[in-house]
Coordinates of C-alpha atoms in Angstrom, one line a residue:
M1123 CA 44.7 -1.8 18.3
H1124 CA 42.9 -3.6 21.0
G1125 CA 46.2 -4.4 22.5
L1126 CA 47.5 -1.1 22.2
C1127 CA 44.4 0.4 24.1
R1128 CA 45.0 -2.2 26.7
M1129 CA 48.6 -1.2 27.1
F1130 CA 47.7 2.4 27.2
D1131 CA 44.8 2.1 29.9
D1132 CA 47.4 -0.2 32.0
L1133 CA 50.0 2.6 31.8
L1134 CA 47.5 5.2 32.8
S1135 CA 46.0 2.9 35.6
L1136 CA 49.1 3.8 37.7
Y1137 CA 47.5 7.3 38.5
P1138 CA 44.8 7.8 40.9
S1139 CA 42.9 10.6 39.4
T1140 CA 41.1 10.3 35.9
L1141 CA 41.6 11.5 32.4
T1142 CA 38.8 11.3 30.1
Y1143 CA 39.5 10.5 26.5
A1144 CA 37.0 9.7 23.7
T1145 CA 36.9 7.1 20.9
Q1146 CA 34.8 7.1 17.7
S1147 CA 32.7 4.4 16.3
A1148 CA 29.4 3.8 14.3
R1149 CA 27.7 3.9 17.7
G1150 CA 28.9 7.5 18.2
T1151 CA 31.4 8.9 20.8
H1152 CA 32.3 6.8 23.8
F1153 CA 34.3 8.2 26.9
C1154 CA 36.7 6.2 28.7
K1155 CA 37.9 7.4 31.9
V1156 CA 41.6 6.4 32.8
P1157 CA 43.6 7.3 35.7
R1158 CA 46.1 10.0 35.5
R1159 CA 48.9 11.6 37.8
A1160 CA 47.6 14.2 40.1
S1161 CA 51.0 15.5 40.8
L1162 CA 54.1 14.4 39.1
F1163 CA 56.1 14.8 42.3
T1164 CA 54.0 12.3 44.7
K1165 CA 56.5 10.3 46.8
K1166 CA 53.7 7.4 46.9
K1167 CA 55.4 4.2 45.7
L1168 CA 53.5 2.5 43.0
S1169 CA 54.4 -1.1 41.9
G1170 CA 57.6 -0.8 43.5
A1171 CA 58.6 2.4 41.5
T1172 CA 58.4 5.9 42.9
A1173 CA 55.8 8.2 41.6
M1174 CA 58.7 10.2 39.7
E1175 CA 59.8 7.2 38.2
S1176 CA 56.2 6.0 37.2
S1177 CA 55.8 9.5 35.8
F1178 CA 59.0 9.2 33.7
L1179 CA 57.8 5.7 32.4
L1180 CA 54.3 7.2 31.7
Y1181 CA 55.8 10.3 29.6
V1182 CA 58.2 8.0 27.8
S1183 CA 55.5 5.4 27.0
I1184 CA 52.9 8.2 25.8
F1185 CA 55.7 9.7 23.6
L1186 CA 56.6 6.5 22.1
L1187 CA 52.8 5.5 21.7
L1188 CA 50.8 8.6 21.4
P1189 CA 51.2 9.0 17.5
A1190 CA 49.9 5.4 16.8
F1191 CA 47.2 5.7 19.5
V1192 CA 45.9 9.1 18.1
G1193 CA 45.9 8.1 14.4
A1194 CA 44.3 4.9 15.5
R1195 CA 41.8 6.5 17.8
Q1196 CA 40.4 8.3 15.0
L1197 CA 39.8 5.5 12.9
Q1198 CA 38.7 2.9 15.5
Q1199 CA 36.9 1.7 18.5
C1200 CA 38.3 0.5 21.4
D1201 CA 36.0 -2.4 22.9
S1202 CA 37.4 -2.0 26.5
C1203 CA 35.7 1.7 26.4
V1204 CA 32.3 0.2 25.8
P1205 CA 31.4 -2.3 28.4
L1206 CA 29.2 -5.2 27.5
I1207 CA 25.3 -4.9 28.4
P1208 CA 24.6 -7.4 30.8
F1209 CA 21.6 -9.8 29.8
D1210 CA 18.5 -9.3 31.8
S1211 CA 15.9 -12.1 31.6
T1212 CA 13.2 -9.6 32.7
V1213 CA 13.9 -7.3 29.7
H1214 CA 15.8 -9.3 27.2
K1215 CA 15.2 -12.5 25.0
P1216 CA 17.9 -14.9 23.8
V1217 CA 16.8 -14.7 20.3
Y1218 CA 15.5 -11.7 18.5
T1219 CA 13.5 -12.0 14.7
V1220 CA 13.9 -9.8 11.8
G1221 CA 10.8 -10.1 9.7
T1222 CA 11.0 -9.2 6.0
F1223 CA 8.9 -9.8 3.0
R1224 CA 10.4 -12.4 0.7
L1225 CA 11.7 -10.7 -2.6
K1226 CA 10.9 -13.6 -4.8
N1227 CA 14.0 -14.6 -7.0
L1228 CA 15.5 -11.3 -6.5
L1229 CA 19.4 -11.4 -6.5
I1230 CA 19.4 -9.3 -3.6
L1231 CA 17.3 -11.8 -1.4
D1232 CA 20.7 -13.8 -1.2
T1233 CA 22.1 -11.5 1.4
F1234 CA 19.2 -10.9 3.6
D1235 CA 19.6 -14.0 5.9
T1236 CA 23.2 -13.1 6.1
T1237 CA 22.6 -9.6 7.2
F1238 CA 19.8 -10.5 9.6
Q1239 CA 21.0 -13.6 11.1
D1240 CA 24.8 -14.2 11.0
Y1241 CA 26.0 -10.4 10.8
L1242 CA 23.7 -9.1 13.5
T1243 CA 24.5 -12.2 15.8
A1244 CA 28.0 -11.4 15.1
T1245 CA 27.7 -7.7 15.9
A1246 CA 24.9 -6.7 18.1
G1247 CA 24.3 -10.2 19.5
K1248 CA 28.1 -9.8 20.9
R1249 CA 27.2 -6.6 22.6
F1250 CA 25.4 -8.6 25.2
D1251 CA 26.7 -10.6 28.3
P1252 CA 25.7 -13.7 27.3
P1253 CA 25.4 -12.9 23.8
I1254 CA 22.0 -13.0 22.0
K1255 CA 21.2 -14.3 18.5
F1256 CA 19.1 -13.0 15.4
E1257 CA 17.2 -14.9 13.0
A1258 CA 15.3 -13.9 9.9
N1259 CA 11.7 -14.8 9.3
F1260 CA 10.8 -14.4 5.6
F1261 CA 7.0 -13.9 4.7
P1262 CA 5.3 -14.5 1.4
D1263 CA 3.1 -11.5 1.5
H1264 CA 3.2 -8.0 2.8
D1265 CA -0.1 -8.4 4.4
L1266 CA 1.7 -10.9 6.8
A1267 CA 3.7 -8.1 8.2
Y1268 CA 0.8 -6.8 10.0
D1269 CA -0.1 -10.2 11.7
L1270 CA 3.3 -10.8 12.8
V1271 CA 3.7 -7.3 14.4
E1272 CA 0.5 -7.5 15.8
A1273 CA 0.9 -10.9 17.4
Q1274 CA 4.6 -9.9 18.5
E1275 CA 6.1 -12.7 16.5
I1276 CA 8.7 -10.5 15.1
D1277 CA 10.8 -7.8 16.8
F1278 CA 12.2 -6.1 13.6
V1279 CA 10.6 -5.6 10.4
F1280 CA 12.3 -5.0 7.0
E1281 CA 9.4 -3.6 4.6
N1282 CA 8.7 -1.2 1.6
P1283 CA 8.2 2.2 3.4
F1284 CA 4.5 2.1 2.6
V1285 CA 4.0 -0.9 4.6
A1286 CA 6.5 0.4 7.1
S1287 CA 4.7 3.7 7.5
C1288 CA 1.3 1.8 7.9
L1289 CA 3.0 -0.1 10.8
E1290 CA 4.0 3.0 12.4
N1291 CA 0.7 4.3 12.4
Q1292 CA -1.2 1.3 13.5
Y1293 CA 1.4 -0.4 15.8
D1294 CA 3.9 2.3 16.8
T1295 CA 7.0 0.5 15.2
Q1296 CA 9.9 2.8 15.2
P1297 CA 11.9 3.1 11.9
L1298 CA 15.4 2.9 12.7
L1299 CA 16.9 2.9 9.2
S1300 CA 16.4 3.2 5.7
T1301 CA 18.5 1.2 2.9
V1302 CA 21.0 2.3 0.4
R1303 CA 21.0 0.3 -2.7
T1304 CA 24.6 -0.2 -4.0
T1305 CA 24.6 -1.2 -7.6
S1306 CA 26.4 -0.6 -10.9
F1307 CA 25.2 1.5 -13.8
G1308 CA 27.1 2.5 -16.9
G1309 CA 30.3 0.6 -15.5
K1310 CA 30.1 3.0 -12.4
K1311 CA 29.3 2.3 -8.8
L1312 CA 26.0 3.6 -7.9
S1313 CA 24.6 4.2 -4.3
L1314 CA 20.9 4.9 -4.5
T1315 CA 18.7 6.1 -1.4
H1316 CA 15.6 6.0 -3.6
F1317 CA 13.9 3.7 -6.1
A1318 CA 10.9 4.3 -8.6
G1319 CA 8.2 2.4 -10.3
M1320 CA 8.4 1.2 -14.0
V1321 CA 5.6 0.7 -16.4
I1322 CA 7.0 -1.6 -19.2
T1323 CA 5.6 -3.2 -22.2
H1324 CA 7.1 -5.3 -25.0
V1325 CA 9.0 -3.4 -27.7
D1326 CA 6.8 -4.7 -30.5
N1327 CA 3.6 -3.4 -28.6
K1328 CA 2.9 0.0 -30.7
D1329 CA -0.2 0.7 -28.8
V1330 CA 1.3 1.3 -25.4
N1331 CA 3.6 4.4 -25.4
T1332 CA 2.0 6.7 -22.5
L1333 CA 0.1 5.8 -19.2
E1334 CA -3.1 6.9 -21.0
D1335 CA -2.6 4.0 -23.6
L1336 CA -3.1 1.5 -20.5
K1337 CA -7.0 1.8 -20.9
D1338 CA -8.6 -1.1 -22.0
K1339 CA -5.4 -3.2 -21.7
I1340 CA -4.3 -6.1 -19.5
V1341 CA -1.9 -4.7 -16.8
A1342 CA 0.1 -7.0 -14.8
A1343 CA 1.1 -5.9 -10.9
V1344 CA 2.6 -7.6 -8.2
N1345 CA 0.1 -7.6 -5.5
P1346 CA -2.0 -4.7 -3.9
G1347 CA 0.5 -4.1 -1.2
A1348 CA 3.6 -3.7 -3.5
L1349 CA 4.8 0.0 -3.6
G1350 CA 7.3 -0.1 -6.9
G1351 CA 5.0 -2.9 -8.4
G1352 CA 1.6 -1.4 -8.1
L1353 CA 1.1 1.5 -5.9
A1354 CA 3.5 4.0 -7.3
Q1355 CA 2.1 3.6 -11.0
F1356 CA -1.5 3.4 -9.8
H1357 CA -0.9 6.9 -8.3
E1358 CA 0.8 8.2 -11.6
M1359 CA -2.2 6.9 -13.4
Q1360 CA -4.7 8.7 -10.9
K1361 CA -2.6 11.9 -11.4
S1362 CA -3.2 11.8 -15.0
G1363 CA -7.0 11.7 -14.7
M1364 CA -7.3 7.8 -15.0
S1365 CA -9.0 5.3 -12.9
Y1366 CA -6.3 2.7 -12.4
L1367 CA -8.9 0.1 -11.5
D1368 CA -11.6 0.8 -14.1
D1369 CA -9.6 2.3 -17.3
P1370 CA -7.6 -1.0 -18.0
A1371 CA -9.4 -4.1 -18.9
A1372 CA -8.0 -6.0 -16.2
I1373 CA -5.4 -5.5 -13.4
V1374 CA -3.5 -9.1 -13.0
F1375 CA -1.8 -9.6 -9.7
A1376 CA 1.0 -12.0 -10.6
K1377 CA 2.5 -12.2 -7.0
S1378 CA 5.9 -11.7 -8.6
M1379 CA 8.0 -9.2 -10.4
F1380 CA 9.5 -12.2 -12.3
T1381 CA 6.3 -13.3 -13.4
V1382 CA 5.2 -9.8 -14.5
V1383 CA 8.3 -9.4 -16.5
K1384 CA 7.9 -12.9 -18.3
G1385 CA 4.3 -12.2 -19.0
V1386 CA 5.3 -9.0 -20.9
L1387 CA 7.9 -10.8 -22.8
D1388 CA 5.7 -13.4 -23.7
K1389 CA 3.0 -11.0 -24.5
T1390 CA 0.6 -12.5 -21.9
F1391 CA 0.2 -8.9 -20.5
D1392 CA 0.1 -5.8 -22.4
A1393 CA 2.0 -4.0 -19.8
G1394 CA 3.7 -4.8 -16.4
L1395 CA 4.3 -2.8 -13.5
I1396 CA 7.9 -3.3 -11.5
R1397 CA 10.5 -1.3 -9.7
T1398 CA 13.8 0.1 -11.0
R1399 CA 16.9 -2.3 -11.1
L1400 CA 14.6 -5.4 -11.2
I1401 CA 15.5 -6.4 -14.9
D1402 CA 19.1 -5.9 -14.3
A1403 CA 18.7 -8.4 -11.4
M1404 CA 17.0 -10.8 -13.7
Q1405 CA 19.5 -10.6 -16.2
H1406 CA 22.2 -11.5 -13.7
K1407 CA 20.4 -14.7 -12.8
I1408 CA 19.1 -15.2 -16.4
P1409 CA 21.7 -14.5 -18.7
N1410 CA 19.6 -15.3 -22.0
L1411 CA 16.7 -12.8 -20.8
N1412 CA 15.9 -10.7 -23.8
V1413 CA 16.4 -7.4 -22.3
S1414 CA 16.0 -5.5 -25.4
A1415 CA 12.5 -6.8 -25.9
I1416 CA 11.5 -4.7 -23.0
K1417 CA 10.3 -0.9 -23.4
V1418 CA 9.8 1.6 -20.6
V1419 CA 6.5 3.7 -20.7
G1420 CA 6.1 7.1 -19.8
V1421 CA 9.7 7.8 -18.9
K1422 CA 10.2 10.8 -16.6
T1423 CA 13.3 13.1 -17.5
D1424 CA 14.1 16.6 -16.6
D1425 CA 13.2 19.9 -18.4
G1426 CA 16.1 19.2 -20.7
G1427 CA 14.6 15.6 -21.8
T1428 CA 17.4 13.9 -20.0
L1429 CA 17.5 11.5 -17.1
D1430 CA 18.1 13.0 -13.6
E1431 CA 21.7 13.1 -12.7
D1432 CA 21.3 11.9 -9.2
F1433 CA 18.9 9.3 -10.4
P1434 CA 19.9 8.2 -13.8
L1435 CA 17.6 5.3 -14.4
E1436 CA 14.6 4.9 -16.4
R1437 CA 11.4 5.4 -14.5
S1438 CA 7.6 6.0 -14.9
T1439 CA 6.9 7.5 -11.3
S1440 CA 8.3 9.9 -8.6
I1441 CA 11.2 8.5 -6.8
L1442 CA 10.6 7.0 -3.4
P1443 CA 12.6 6.2 -0.5
E1444 CA 14.2 2.9 -0.2
W1445 CA 13.0 0.2 2.2
T1446 CA 12.7 0.8 6.0
F1447 CA 14.2 -1.2 8.8
S1448 CA 12.0 -0.7 11.8
A1449 CA 11.8 -2.0 15.5
S1450 CA 8.7 -3.1 17.0
R1451 CA 7.1 -1.2 19.9
D1452 CA 8.1 -3.8 22.7
T1453 CA 11.7 -4.3 21.4
P1454 CA 13.9 -3.1 24.3
V1455 CA 15.6 0.3 23.4
D1456 CA 19.3 -1.1 24.0
V1457 CA 18.6 -3.9 21.5
A1458 CA 17.1 -1.8 18.8
S1459 CA 20.2 0.7 19.4
E1460 CA 22.8 -2.0 18.9
V1461 CA 21.0 -3.3 16.0
Q1462 CA 20.8 0.2 14.5
A1463 CA 24.8 0.8 15.0
A1464 CA 25.7 -2.7 13.7
L1465 CA 23.6 -2.1 10.5
M1466 CA 25.2 1.4 10.1
A1467 CA 28.5 -0.1 10.2
L1468 CA 27.8 -3.2 7.8
E1469 CA 29.9 -1.5 5.1
E1470 CA 33.0 -0.8 7.5
H1471 CA 32.8 -4.4 8.5
G1472 CA 32.3 -5.5 4.8
R1473 CA 35.4 -3.9 3.5
T1474 CA 37.3 -5.8 6.3
G1475 CA 35.6 -9.0 5.1
V1476 CA 36.7 -8.5 1.5
A1477 CA 40.1 -7.8 2.6
R1478 CA 40.4 -11.0 4.6
E1479 CA 38.9 -13.0 1.7
E1480 CA 41.5 -11.6 -0.7
C1481 CA 44.2 -12.2 1.7
I1482 CA 43.1 -16.2 1.8
L1483 CA 43.0 -16.1 -1.9
S1484 CA 46.3 -14.6 -2.5
S1485 CA 47.9 -17.1 0.3
T1486 CA 49.3 -20.4 -0.7
N1487 CA 50.1 -21.8 2.6
N1488 CA 49.5 -19.7 5.7
T1489 CA 45.9 -18.5 5.6
A1490 CA 45.8 -18.1 9.5
R1491 CA 47.2 -15.0 9.1
C1492 CA 44.5 -13.5 7.7
D1493 CA 42.5 -13.7 10.4
D1494 CA 44.5 -10.9 11.9
L1495 CA 41.9 -8.4 10.7
R1496 CA 44.2 -5.4 11.8
D1497 CA 46.8 -6.9 9.5
V1498 CA 44.4 -7.4 6.5
D1499 CA 42.7 -4.1 6.9
P1500 CA 44.5 -1.5 8.9
L1501 CA 41.4 0.6 9.1
S1502 CA 39.2 -2.2 10.4
S1503 CA 37.0 -1.6 13.4
C1504 CA 38.2 -2.6 16.8
D1505 CA 35.3 -4.8 17.3
A1506 CA 35.3 -6.5 13.9
T1507 CA 35.7 -10.2 14.1
V1508 CA 36.2 -12.9 11.6
D1509 CA 32.4 -13.9 11.9
S1510 CA 31.2 -10.4 11.6
A1511 CA 33.8 -9.3 8.9
T1512 CA 33.0 -12.8 7.0
A1513 CA 29.1 -12.0 7.1
A1514 CA 29.4 -8.4 6.3
G1515 CA 31.6 -9.3 3.1
K1516 CA 29.5 -11.9 1.7
V1517 CA 26.9 -8.9 1.7
T1518 CA 28.8 -6.1 0.3
S1519 CA 30.8 -8.1 -2.2
A1520 CA 27.5 -8.9 -3.9
V1521 CA 26.9 -7.1 -7.4
D1522 CA 23.7 -5.7 -5.8
H1523 CA 23.4 -5.1 -2.2
F1524 CA 21.9 -2.9 0.5
T1525 CA 23.6 -1.0 3.4
Y1526 CA 21.8 1.3 5.7
R1527 CA 21.5 4.9 6.9
P1528 CA 19.3 6.9 9.2
P1529 CA 15.7 6.9 8.2
L1530 CA 14.4 8.9 5.4
P1531 CA 10.9 11.1 5.8
V1532 CA 7.9 9.0 4.2
N1533 CA 5.4 11.9 4.1
R1534 CA 5.2 11.8 0.4
I1535 CA 4.2 8.2 0.6
R1536 CA 1.6 8.6 3.2
K1537 CA 0.1 11.3 1.0
M1538 CA 0.1 9.0 -2.0
A1539 CA -1.6 6.1 0.0
L1540 CA -4.3 8.6 1.0
D1541 CA -5.0 9.6 -2.5
L1542 CA -5.3 5.9 -3.6
G1543 CA -7.6 5.2 -0.4
S1544 CA -4.8 2.5 1.0
I1545 CA -4.6 4.7 4.1
Q1546 CA -7.7 6.3 5.5
E1547 CA -8.7 8.7 8.1
D1548 CA -10.2 6.8 11.1
P1549 CA -12.8 9.2 12.4
T1550 CA -13.0 7.3 15.8
S1551 CA -9.4 7.8 16.6
D1552 CA -8.7 11.0 14.6
S1553 CA -5.7 9.3 13.2
L1554 CA -4.7 7.4 9.9
K1555 CA -5.3 3.7 9.5
C1556 CA -4.1 1.4 6.8
Y1557 CA -6.7 -0.6 5.3
R1558 CA -6.7 -4.3 6.2
P1559 CA -8.7 -6.3 4.1
A1560 CA -10.1 -9.8 5.0
N1561 CA -10.2 -11.1 1.4
F1562 CA -9.1 -10.2 -2.1
Y1563 CA -12.4 -8.5 -3.0
E1564 CA -12.2 -6.5 0.1
Q1565 CA -8.7 -5.2 -0.8
I1566 CA -10.4 -3.1 -3.8
V1567 CA -10.7 0.6 -2.6
C1568 CA -12.3 2.5 -5.3
P1569 CA -11.3 6.1 -6.1
K1570 CA -13.6 8.9 -4.7
D1571 CA -17.0 9.2 -6.1
R1572 CA -16.7 5.6 -7.5
Y1573 CA -18.1 2.4 -5.9
K1574 CA -17.1 -1.3 -5.7
V1575 CA -19.5 -3.6 -7.4
S1576 CA -21.3 -6.5 -5.3
L1577 CA -19.4 -9.6 -4.8
D1578 CA -21.5 -11.6 -7.2
A1579 CA -20.8 -9.2 -9.9
F1580 CA -16.9 -8.9 -9.2
E1581 CA -16.6 -12.8 -9.5
V1582 CA -18.0 -12.8 -13.1
S1583 CA -16.8 -9.3 -14.1
C1584 CA -13.8 -10.6 -16.0
N1585 CA -15.9 -13.0 -17.8
K1586 CA -18.1 -10.3 -19.0
T1587 CA -15.1 -8.6 -20.4
G1588 CA -13.6 -11.5 -22.0
V1589 CA -10.3 -11.5 -19.8
V1590 CA -9.2 -15.1 -18.7
C1591 CA -7.3 -14.7 -15.5
P1592 CA -4.1 -16.9 -15.4
D1593 CA -4.2 -19.7 -13.1
G1594 CA -2.8 -19.0 -9.5
M1595 CA -3.3 -15.3 -10.2
N1596 CA -5.9 -12.6 -9.0
C1597 CA -7.6 -10.4 -11.3
I1598 CA -9.7 -7.4 -11.1
C1599 CA -12.1 -6.3 -14.1
K1600 CA -13.4 -2.8 -13.8
P1601 CA -14.6 -3.3 -10.3
C1602 CA -15.7 0.2 -9.7
F1603 CA -18.5 2.2 -11.0
E1604 CA -19.2 5.9 -10.8
A1605 CA -22.5 7.0 -8.8
L1606 CA -24.0 8.9 -6.1
P1607 CA -23.3 8.0 -2.4
I1608 CA -27.0 7.0 -2.3
E1609 CA -28.7 5.7 -5.4
V1610 CA -32.5 5.7 -5.9
A1611 CA -34.2 4.1 -8.9
P1612 CA -37.3 1.8 -9.7
T1613 CA -36.7 -1.7 -8.5
D1614 CA -37.3 -3.1 -12.0
E1615 CA -34.9 -0.8 -13.8
Y1616 CA -32.2 -0.6 -11.1
A1617 CA -28.7 -1.2 -12.1
A1618 CA -25.4 -0.4 -10.5
G1619 CA -24.1 3.2 -11.2
A1620 CA -27.7 3.8 -13.2
G1621 CA -29.6 5.5 -10.4
C1622 CA -31.9 8.4 -10.8
H1623 CA -30.4 11.9 -10.7
K1624 CA -31.9 15.1 -9.3
M1625 CA -35.1 16.3 -11.0
S1626 CA -35.2 13.5 -13.5
I1627 CA -38.4 11.5 -14.0
C1628 CA -37.7 8.6 -11.8
G1629 CA -40.5 6.1 -12.4
E1630 CA -43.5 5.9 -14.4
F1631 CA -46.8 4.4 -13.5
T1632 CA -50.7 4.3 -13.5
Q1633 CA -53.3 5.3 -11.2
N1634 CA -53.9 3.0 -8.2
S1635 CA -50.9 0.5 -8.9
A1636 CA -47.8 0.6 -6.9
I1637 CA -44.3 1.3 -8.1
E1638 CA -41.4 -0.3 -5.9
Y1639 CA -38.2 1.7 -5.6
T1640 CA -34.7 0.3 -4.5
V1641 CA -32.3 2.7 -2.5
V1642 CA -28.8 1.7 -2.2
D1643 CA -26.3 2.9 0.1
N1644 CA -23.0 2.8 -1.7
Q1645 CA -21.0 4.3 0.9
K1646 CA -22.0 1.1 2.8
L1647 CA -22.2 3.2 6.1
G1648 CA -25.0 1.7 7.8
G1649 CA -27.4 3.1 10.3
R1650 CA -28.9 5.3 7.7
N1651 CA -32.2 6.9 8.6
L1652 CA -33.9 7.0 5.3
W1653 CA -37.6 8.3 4.5
A1654 CA -39.4 10.1 1.6
K1655 CA -42.3 12.1 1.0
T1656 CA -44.5 13.1 -2.0
L1657 CA -45.8 16.6 -2.7
E1658 CA -49.1 16.1 -4.2
D1659 CA -51.6 19.2 -5.0
G1660 CA -49.6 21.2 -2.1
I1661 CA -50.0 18.0 0.4
D1662 CA -47.1 16.3 1.9
T1663 CA -47.1 12.5 2.3
K1664 CA -44.4 10.7 4.4
I1665 CA -43.3 7.4 3.2
A1666 CA -41.3 5.1 5.1
I1667 CA -38.2 3.3 3.7
A1668 CA -37.5 -0.1 5.2
P1669 CA -34.0 -2.1 4.8
G1670 CA -34.1 -4.4 1.9
P1671 CA -33.0 -8.0 1.8
I1672 CA -29.4 -7.3 0.8
P1673 CA -27.2 -5.4 3.3
H1674 CA -27.0 -1.7 2.5
T1675 CA -30.0 -1.6 0.3
Y1676 CA -33.8 -0.4 1.1
S1677 CA -36.8 -0.3 -0.4
F1678 CA -40.2 1.5 -0.5
S1679 CA -43.2 1.7 -2.7
L1680 CA -45.6 4.7 -4.2
R1681 CA -49.3 4.4 -4.8
T1682 CA -51.7 7.2 -5.9
S1683 CA -54.9 7.9 -7.7
K1684 CA -53.7 11.5 -8.8
V1685 CA -52.6 11.9 -12.3
G1686 CA -49.7 14.4 -13.3
I1687 CA -46.0 15.0 -12.4
F1688 CA -45.2 15.1 -8.8
I1689 CA -42.3 15.6 -6.5
L1690 CA -40.5 12.8 -4.7
E1691 CA -38.0 13.7 -2.1
I1692 CA -35.6 11.2 -0.1
Y1693 CA -34.0 12.0 3.0
D1694 CA -31.3 10.6 5.2
G1695 CA -32.1 12.0 8.5
D1696 CA -33.0 15.6 8.3
R1697 CA -30.9 16.3 5.0
Q1698 CA -32.0 15.3 1.3
I1699 CA -29.7 12.9 -0.5
E1700 CA -27.7 14.2 -3.5
A1701 CA -30.1 12.8 -5.9
S1702 CA -33.1 14.3 -4.3
P1703 CA -35.7 15.9 -5.3
L1704 CA -36.9 13.5 -8.2
R1705 CA -40.0 13.5 -10.5
V1706 CA -42.5 10.9 -10.8
K1707 CA -44.9 10.6 -13.6
V1708 CA -48.3 9.1 -13.0
E1709 CA -50.8 8.3 -16.0
Y1710 CA -54.3 7.4 -16.4
R1711 CA -55.2 3.9 -15.5
T1712 CA -56.5 1.7 -18.5
C1713 CA -60.1 0.9 -18.2
P1714 CA -61.9 -1.8 -20.0
G1715 CA -64.5 -1.1 -22.9
N1716 CA -65.8 2.3 -23.2
K1717 CA -64.7 3.4 -19.9
E1718 CA -62.1 5.8 -19.1
A1719 CA -60.5 6.8 -15.7
N1720 CA -61.4 9.9 -13.7
K1721 CA -59.0 12.1 -11.7
D1722 CA -59.9 9.7 -8.6
G1723 CA -58.8 6.6 -10.6
D1724 CA -62.2 5.2 -11.0
C1725 CA -63.6 4.0 -14.5
E1726 CA -66.5 5.5 -15.9
C1727 CA -68.3 5.8 -19.2
K1728 CA -66.1 8.0 -21.8
A1729 CA -67.9 11.5 -22.7
S1730 CA -68.6 10.1 -26.2
S1731 CA -70.8 7.3 -24.7
V1732 CA -73.9 6.8 -22.6
T1733 CA -74.8 4.0 -20.2
M1734 CA -77.6 1.9 -21.4
A1735 CA -78.6 -1.6 -19.6
G1736 CA -75.5 -1.2 -17.6
N1737 CA -73.3 -0.7 -20.7
C1738 CA -71.2 2.3 -22.0
V1739 CA -72.5 2.6 -25.7
E1740 CA -71.0 5.0 -28.0
I1741 CA -73.4 7.7 -28.8
W1742 CA -73.2 7.3 -32.7
L1743 CA -73.9 3.5 -32.3
V1744 CA -77.1 4.5 -30.4
I1745 CA -78.1 6.6 -33.2
V1746 CA -77.5 3.7 -36.0
C1747 CA -79.6 1.3 -33.9
K1748 CA -82.7 3.4 -33.6
S1749 CA -82.4 4.3 -37.3
V1750 CA -82.4 0.5 -38.1
Q1751 CA -85.2 0.0 -35.9
R1752 CA -87.3 2.7 -37.8
G1753 CA -86.6 1.1 -41.0
D1754 CA -84.3 3.4 -42.4
Q1755 CA -83.0 2.0 -45.5
F1756 CA -79.5 3.2 -45.2
F1757 CA -78.7 2.1 -41.9
S1758 CA -80.3 -1.3 -42.3
L1759 CA -77.6 -2.2 -44.6
L1760 CA -75.3 -2.0 -41.2
T1761 CA -76.0 -5.7 -40.2
L1762 CA -72.9 -5.5 -38.0
A1763 CA -74.8 -3.3 -35.7
D1764 CA -77.5 -5.5 -35.2
P1765 CA -76.3 -7.6 -32.3
V1766 CA -75.7 -4.6 -30.4
C1767 CA -79.1 -3.1 -31.3
T1768 CA -80.7 -6.2 -29.4
L1769 CA -79.5 -4.6 -26.5
L1770 CA -81.3 -1.3 -26.9

């Protein structure tokens, strides 16, 4: 076809005016301007022939070639119509890098390096003069995608739509494509633009049948950034009223979906969180995998109790768009455009590659003829080459593979991430910002009205619950507690989540002693202007609250001689905190001997005693002693009173 285009262009080049015709390709419609005869009877000589002769030659040629040209033009692109893009060293780079999360052990991973290196180099790379190259950079952790984009170490990124939407929000990456996963189901070819999450357990586990049954169970996920292996299922748990962090006995981040599945099969984990189609990919690589021992929990069906016709796979979550291919902010538009077009044409090139491979396998002697791609695949693209067809064929002939389509919206994923706290509103920029933790402890984002335990408490939390975290994995064991944003409690009684509630008795002490209070800012906002005041006998007394020894903690003390129940108010600026006001109970102090405390907290003789020789003596004892001294026969028998009586 390429030669046919040249012949047609050569014929039309005999004429000084131009005729515009269009060709179709994966890149859209391209316009080629070719000369045409302004007047059929011009007497000007052209290449030794009269204009009339040339016109006759042209029309005969068009008559003979037009059917082939029109038919082929509808199916193919003529490369001569799309000029190469001059390489500009001030704009372009000789090598562009595609970064992607390494899907450990997945069958589909085998095709990524071929797609992002070999295929893109053979297609988009050849659109530049001189050609550019592409290479793949596989990273082991979703969090590294942020670092690589921020450092401008990758030009394109292939990630799950949650990470892709975060990168778009924070680094202005541009989604170019969504993937279509081609696989087989029930003996039929299935093209999926979406995927979903699954909750699996061992078929022998009769205690786990619903999401609610995950309470107090050991649940394995992949990592905090995994969409199909964690976030999607966490969101379903949250929608059902559960705390995905605190209801399970432990969340184990196993780092690999394969590890999750194996742990469910050997009953290390009570349940596991994975994405759809993973088990099929595992079974292809591990033929003896006991798939029949896996049970899917909380399967979603339509109103009739059957699986969705458009998504006939067992799933425990809502469906989500497949992975996203994006360009970085600084990737030149022409490079991004050519990459987008090339990936959109992957399936077409793959068909040609498969046809060429079949030709080679069926040829006994002359395999060179199989390099004539127009011969082995009459519908092949004009810009198909042996290299592009070979690379694409390797990808599309895989049992499970990705092709590409225009990007799907990810609004639902953003909403899910906002609900989980993985994406937060940044008040300083009035925009959404993905939470970027510095360490595993900081990756924990507790649900609304729940707060994270201290680092010290977190490090021993699994030991307290009796959970043994497997080697090489990270575990979370009930890391959040329900509490008010600012908690107040007597220091010797304080425990996380056990602060005093509005109008409760918050501390008891005696006159003229002091009671220490701890105030904890569970929101960890910092910069609090905290202070307190007491209301005693209609008198307000303001009390300073000072920062404590631990960040986001504060302390103050109370001392009074008054007895009774008093009001204690705690303020943040000019507003009372949610727990305020509180009540404080003050009791009489304990005095030695026959003394008791008065309303001012001073010790004085009890009403039933009198002061004698500087001592408080019970009145009845005075009477007894006087009687003894008078010789009263009855009281003289009370010899125990004699030592006291010597004081009188």
